[in-house]
Coordinates of C-alpha atoms and ligand atoms in Angstrom, one line a residue:
M201 CA 4.6 33.7 11.0
K202 CA 8.1 33.4 9.6
R203 CA 9.5 33.6 13.1
L204 CA 7.2 30.7 14.3
Y205 CA 8.5 28.4 11.5
A206 CA 12.1 29.5 12.0
T207 CA 12.0 28.3 15.6
A208 CA 10.0 25.0 15.4
F209 CA 10.6 21.7 13.6
R210 CA 7.8 19.4 14.6
C211 CA 4.2 19.5 15.7
G212 CA 4.0 21.1 19.1
K213 CA 2.0 18.3 20.7
P214 CA 4.5 16.3 22.8
G215 CA 5.1 12.8 21.3
C216 CA 3.8 13.8 17.8
K217 CA 6.7 13.4 15.4
K218 CA 5.1 15.0 12.4
P219 CA 7.4 17.7 10.9
L220 CA 5.9 21.0 9.9
Y221 CA 6.8 20.3 6.2
K222 CA 7.0 17.0 4.6
M223 CA 8.6 15.7 1.4
N224 CA 6.4 14.6 -1.4
N225 CA 8.2 11.4 -2.4
E226 CA 7.0 11.6 -6.0
T227 CA 8.0 15.2 -6.8
G228 CA 10.7 15.7 -4.2
E229 CA 8.8 18.9 -3.2
W230 CA 8.3 20.0 0.4
I231 CA 4.7 20.4 1.2
L232 CA 3.1 22.2 4.2
N233 CA 2.2 19.6 6.8
S234 CA 1.0 21.9 9.6
N235 CA -1.3 24.8 10.6
V236 CA -0.7 27.6 13.0
A237 CA -3.0 27.2 16.0
H238 CA -4.1 30.0 18.4
I239 CA -3.6 29.3 22.1
H240 CA -6.4 31.9 22.8
A241 CA -8.9 32.1 19.9
R242 CA -8.7 35.1 17.6
S243 CA -12.4 35.8 17.9
E244 CA -14.9 35.9 20.7
G245 CA -16.6 32.6 21.3
G246 CA -13.7 30.6 19.8
P247 CA -11.7 28.0 21.7
R248 CA -10.0 29.4 24.9
W249 CA -11.1 32.9 24.0
N250 CA -9.5 35.5 26.4
P251 CA -11.3 38.8 26.5
E252 CA -8.4 40.5 28.5
M253 CA -6.0 40.1 25.6
T254 CA -5.3 42.9 23.1
E255 CA -5.5 42.3 19.4
E256 CA -1.8 42.7 19.2
E257 CA -1.1 40.2 21.9
N258 CA -3.5 37.8 20.2
R259 CA -1.6 38.0 17.0
S260 CA 1.8 37.7 18.6
A261 CA 4.0 34.7 18.2
E262 CA 3.5 34.0 22.0
N263 CA -0.1 33.2 21.3
L264 CA 0.5 31.1 18.2
M265 CA 2.0 27.6 17.8
P266 CA 2.5 25.4 14.7
L267 CA 0.9 22.0 15.0
C268 CA 0.3 19.2 12.5
R269 CA -3.1 19.5 10.9
E270 CA -4.6 16.7 12.9
H271 CA -3.6 18.2 16.3
A272 CA -4.4 21.8 15.2
A273 CA -7.9 20.5 14.4
E274 CA -8.1 18.5 17.6
I275 CA -7.2 21.3 20.1
D276 CA -10.0 23.5 18.7
A277 CA -12.5 20.7 18.3
T278 CA -12.2 19.6 22.0
P279 CA -10.8 22.7 23.7
E280 CA -11.9 21.4 27.2
H281 CA -9.1 18.9 26.9
Y282 CA -6.5 21.5 25.9
P283 CA -6.5 24.4 28.4
P284 CA -4.1 27.4 27.7
T285 CA -1.7 26.3 30.4
T286 CA -1.2 22.9 28.6
L287 CA -0.7 24.6 25.3
R288 CA 1.8 27.0 26.7
E289 CA 3.8 24.1 28.1
W290 CA 3.7 22.5 24.6
K291 CA 5.0 25.7 23.1
Q292 CA 7.9 25.9 25.7
Q293 CA 8.8 22.4 24.8
Q294 CA 8.7 23.1 21.1
L295 CA 11.0 26.1 21.5
A296 CA 13.3 24.0 23.8
E297 CA 13.5 21.3 21.1
Y298 CA 14.4 23.9 18.5
H299 CA 17.2 25.3 20.8
A300 CA 18.5 21.7 21.4
V301 CA 18.5 20.5 17.8
Q302 CA 18.7 23.8 15.9
K303 CA 16.4 22.4 13.2
A304 CA 13.5 24.5 11.9
W305 CA 11.7 25.7 8.7
P306 CA 12.9 29.1 7.7
I307 CA 10.1 30.1 5.2
N308 CA 9.8 33.0 2.7
D309 CA 6.9 35.5 2.4
D310 CA 4.9 33.4 -0.1
E311 CA 5.2 30.4 2.2
A312 CA 4.1 32.5 5.2
T313 CA 1.1 33.6 3.2
E314 CA 0.2 30.0 2.4
V315 CA 0.5 29.1 6.1
A316 CA -1.8 32.0 7.1
A317 CA -4.4 31.2 4.4
Q318 CA -4.5 27.5 5.4
S319 CA -4.4 28.2 9.2
F320 CA -6.7 31.3 9.5
G321 CA -9.3 30.6 6.8
T322 CA -12.6 29.8 8.6
Q323 CA -12.5 26.7 10.8
R324 CA -14.5 24.8 8.2
D325 CA -12.3 25.8 5.3
A326 CA -9.2 24.7 7.2
A327 CA -10.8 21.3 8.1
T328 CA -12.0 20.8 4.5
A329 CA -8.6 21.6 3.1
A330 CA -6.8 19.4 5.6
G331 CA -9.3 16.6 5.0
A332 CA -8.9 16.8 1.2
A333 CA -5.1 16.8 1.6
A334 CA -5.2 13.7 3.8
V335 CA -7.6 11.9 1.4
A336 CA -5.3 12.7 -1.5
A337 CA -2.4 11.4 0.6
V338 CA -4.3 8.2 1.3
A339 CA -4.8 7.7 -2.5
R340 CA -1.1 8.2 -3.1
Y341 CA -0.1 5.7 -0.4
A342 CA -2.6 3.2 -1.6
G343 CA -1.2 3.5 -5.1
R344 CA 2.3 3.0 -3.9
L345 CA 1.3 0.1 -1.8
V346 CA -0.2 -1.7 -4.8
E347 CA 3.0 -0.9 -6.8
I348 CA 5.3 -2.3 -4.2
S349 CA 3.1 -5.3 -3.6
R350 CA 3.0 -6.0 -7.4
R351 CA 6.8 -5.8 -7.6
E352 CA 7.4 -8.1 -4.6
R353 CA 4.7 -10.5 -5.7
R354 CA 6.8 -11.6 -8.7
A355 CA 9.4 -13.1 -6.5
A356 CA 6.8 -15.1 -4.5
A357 CA 5.1 -16.2 -7.7
D358 CA 8.5 -17.4 -9.1
A359 CA 9.3 -19.3 -5.9
A360 CA 5.8 -20.9 -5.9
R361 CA 6.1 -21.9 -9.5
A362 CA 9.5 -23.6 -8.8
W363 CA 7.7 -25.5 -6.1
R364 CA 4.9 -26.6 -8.3
E365 CA 7.3 -27.7 -11.0
M366 CA 9.3 -29.7 -8.6
N367 CA 6.1 -31.5 -7.4
A368 CA 5.2 -32.2 -11.0
R369 CA 8.6 -33.5 -11.8
W370 CA 8.4 -36.0 -8.9
S371 CA 5.0 -37.3 -9.8
R372 CA 6.1 -37.7 -13.4
S373 CA 9.3 -39.4 -12.5
I374 CA 7.5 -42.1 -10.5
G375 CA 4.6 -42.7 -12.9
P376 CA 1.1 -43.9 -12.0
L377 CA 0.7 -45.6 -8.6
F378 CA -1.3 -48.8 -8.0
D379 CA -2.9 -50.2 -4.9
L380 CA -0.7 -53.0 -3.6
E381 CA -3.7 -55.2 -2.6
T382 CA -6.2 -54.7 -5.4
G383 CA -3.9 -53.7 -8.2
E384 CA -6.1 -50.8 -9.2
R385 CA -4.6 -47.5 -10.3
L386 CA -4.8 -44.9 -7.5
K387 CA -6.6 -41.6 -8.2
G388 CA -6.7 -38.1 -6.6
D389 CA -4.7 -37.5 -3.4
E390 CA -3.7 -41.1 -3.0
A391 CA -1.9 -40.9 -6.4
M392 CA 0.2 -37.9 -5.3
V393 CA 3.9 -38.6 -4.9
R394 CA 5.5 -36.5 -2.3
P395 CA 9.0 -35.1 -3.1
P396 CA 11.7 -35.6 -0.5
Q397 CA 11.3 -33.4 2.5
R398 CA 14.6 -31.5 1.9
D399 CA 13.4 -30.3 -1.5
T400 CA 10.0 -29.3 -0.1
E401 CA 11.7 -27.4 2.7
Q402 CA 14.0 -25.6 0.3
C403 CA 11.0 -24.5 -1.9
W404 CA 8.9 -23.5 1.1
S405 CA 11.8 -21.4 2.5
A406 CA 12.2 -19.6 -0.9
V407 CA 8.4 -18.7 -0.8
Q408 CA 8.7 -17.6 2.8
T409 CA 11.7 -15.4 2.1
A410 CA 9.8 -13.7 -0.7
L411 CA 6.7 -13.2 1.5
R412 CA 8.8 -11.7 4.3
A413 CA 10.5 -9.3 1.8
A414 CA 7.0 -8.2 0.7
R415 CA 6.0 -7.5 4.3
T416 CA 9.2 -5.5 5.0
A417 CA 8.7 -3.4 1.9
M418 CA 5.0 -2.7 2.5
E419 CA 5.0 -2.1 6.2
P420 CA 6.3 1.5 6.3
V421 CA 3.8 2.5 3.6
V422 CA 1.0 0.9 5.5
T423 CA 2.0 2.9 8.6
D424 CA 1.9 6.2 6.6
L425 CA -1.4 5.3 5.0
M426 CA -3.0 4.5 8.5
G427 CA -1.6 7.8 9.8
E428 CA -3.4 9.7 7.0
L429 CA -6.6 7.8 7.6
G430 CA -6.4 8.9 11.2
T431 CA -6.1 12.5 10.0
V432 CA -9.1 12.1 7.7
K433 CA -11.2 10.8 10.5
A434 CA -10.0 13.5 12.9
V435 CA -10.7 16.5 10.7
T436 CA -13.8 15.4 8.6
N437 CA -17.3 14.3 9.4
G438 CA -19.0 11.3 8.0
L439 CA -16.0 9.8 6.2
G440 CA -15.4 7.2 8.9
P441 CA -17.0 4.2 7.2
W442 CA -15.0 4.9 4.0
C443 CA -11.8 5.2 6.0
D444 CA -12.7 1.9 7.7
R445 CA -13.2 0.3 4.4
V446 CA -9.8 1.5 3.2
E447 CA -8.3 0.2 6.4
R448 CA -9.8 -3.2 5.9
A449 CA -8.8 -3.3 2.3
T450 CA -5.2 -2.4 3.3
R451 CA -5.1 -5.2 5.8
D452 CA -6.6 -7.6 3.3
L453 CA -3.8 -6.7 0.8
M454 CA -1.2 -7.1 3.5
T455 CA -2.6 -10.6 4.3
A456 CA -2.8 -11.6 0.7
A457 CA 0.7 -10.2 -0.2
T458 CA 2.4 -12.0 2.7
S459 CA 0.8 -15.4 2.1
W460 CA 0.6 -17.9 -0.8
D461 CA -2.0 -20.5 -1.5
M462 CA -0.2 -23.7 -2.4
D463 CA -3.3 -25.2 -3.9
P464 CA -2.2 -25.6 -7.6
S465 CA -5.5 -24.3 -8.7
A466 CA -4.7 -21.0 -7.1
A467 CA -1.7 -20.5 -9.5
D468 CA -3.5 -17.4 -10.9
D469 CA -3.2 -15.8 -7.5
R470 CA -6.9 -14.9 -7.2
M471 CA -6.9 -13.7 -3.6
W472 CA -4.0 -11.2 -4.1
C473 CA -5.6 -9.8 -7.3
D474 CA -8.9 -9.4 -5.4
A475 CA -7.1 -7.6 -2.6
V476 CA -5.4 -5.2 -5.0
A477 CA -8.8 -4.4 -6.7
G478 CA -10.4 -4.0 -3.3
L479 CA -7.9 -1.4 -2.1
E480 CA -8.1 0.5 -5.4
Q481 CA -11.9 0.6 -5.1
A482 CA -11.9 1.5 -1.5
S483 CA -9.5 4.4 -2.1
R484 CA -11.5 5.7 -5.0
A485 CA -14.7 5.5 -3.0
L486 CA -13.1 7.5 -0.2
G487 CA -12.1 10.2 -2.7
A488 CA -15.6 10.3 -4.1
A489 CA -17.2 10.6 -0.7
C490 CA -14.8 13.4 0.3
R491 CA -15.7 15.3 -2.9
G492 CA -19.4 14.8 -2.0
E493 CA -20.0 12.7 -5.1
S494 CA -22.4 9.9 -4.6
A495 CA -20.4 7.0 -3.3
E496 CA -21.4 3.4 -2.8
A497 CA -22.1 2.3 0.8
P498 CA -19.1 0.6 2.5
P499 CA -19.5 -3.2 2.5
P500 CA -20.0 -5.1 5.8
Q501 CA -17.0 -6.5 7.7
R502 CA -15.7 -9.8 6.4
L503 CA -14.3 -12.6 8.4
P504 CA -10.6 -13.3 7.9
S505 CA -9.7 -16.5 6.0
D506 CA -7.5 -18.9 7.9
S507 CA -6.9 -21.5 5.2
R508 CA -3.7 -20.1 3.8
L509 CA -0.1 -20.4 4.5
G510 CA 1.3 -17.1 5.7
S511 CA 4.6 -15.5 6.7
S512 CA 4.6 -14.6 10.4
P513 CA 5.5 -11.0 11.3
A514 CA 9.2 -10.6 11.6
Ligands
ZN35 ZN1 0.7 16.5 15.7

């Protein structure tokens, strides 16, 4: 076990960049992000079972390979897509990468025990543990996303307020408007005085800058969150609808956080507040469903709103 982790850095599936351990950004702690998979199953009837193999060969490093949890679950869930020859090629590449970059995870005995417990518990235990870990990660990323979005939102709100104040100044400075022909005082939209285009463009550009900054700050967390949702879907059964709901809520928050409704009545930022509440609820509902507590049914898909100004992806 220790030898396996001392000669591998990332998941053995080519193209998968997940390291075998990952940093918990809140505690700074390294947490196990992988399982040890068997190329040939360790018991009869298991994936790619090879009756010719001795028990010792079966337990040897040659028959084992560290993979991220998602791919460890995947190769055993659909072994027909992952024949032993393919897995041996992966293992060769994993070792070759280690020799090229000389990066690995030298682990101690306690850590080796943790790896074994998580990898060689029953198939069901391992999937349950991996699913619960990924659901917890989803909740962490959702919380962080709300935090970042709240911080970034202040700048957008300040810029929008400056814009509203400028509009108000202009309409005050001109005073009431009258119809040239009838002499009646104008009401509603007709009575609005437009500020000079240069001032409008300046204010709009400040709002856009704040919205783009929000997108840039949020995007990496959204990517991590979506990755964990993928893991939850891959290793658990029946949580798909709750994952989809979190995914929709995340996209809704991204849309709300990167746009601003310039209708002055929306000064309370209703859409963004709703999106934050929506993501928090969706994340809690996923956690409850994972623990097997009664969870509300996911809501039907909504249509996206197109009536708002938005910052385009950079
Ligand atoms: Zn992987």
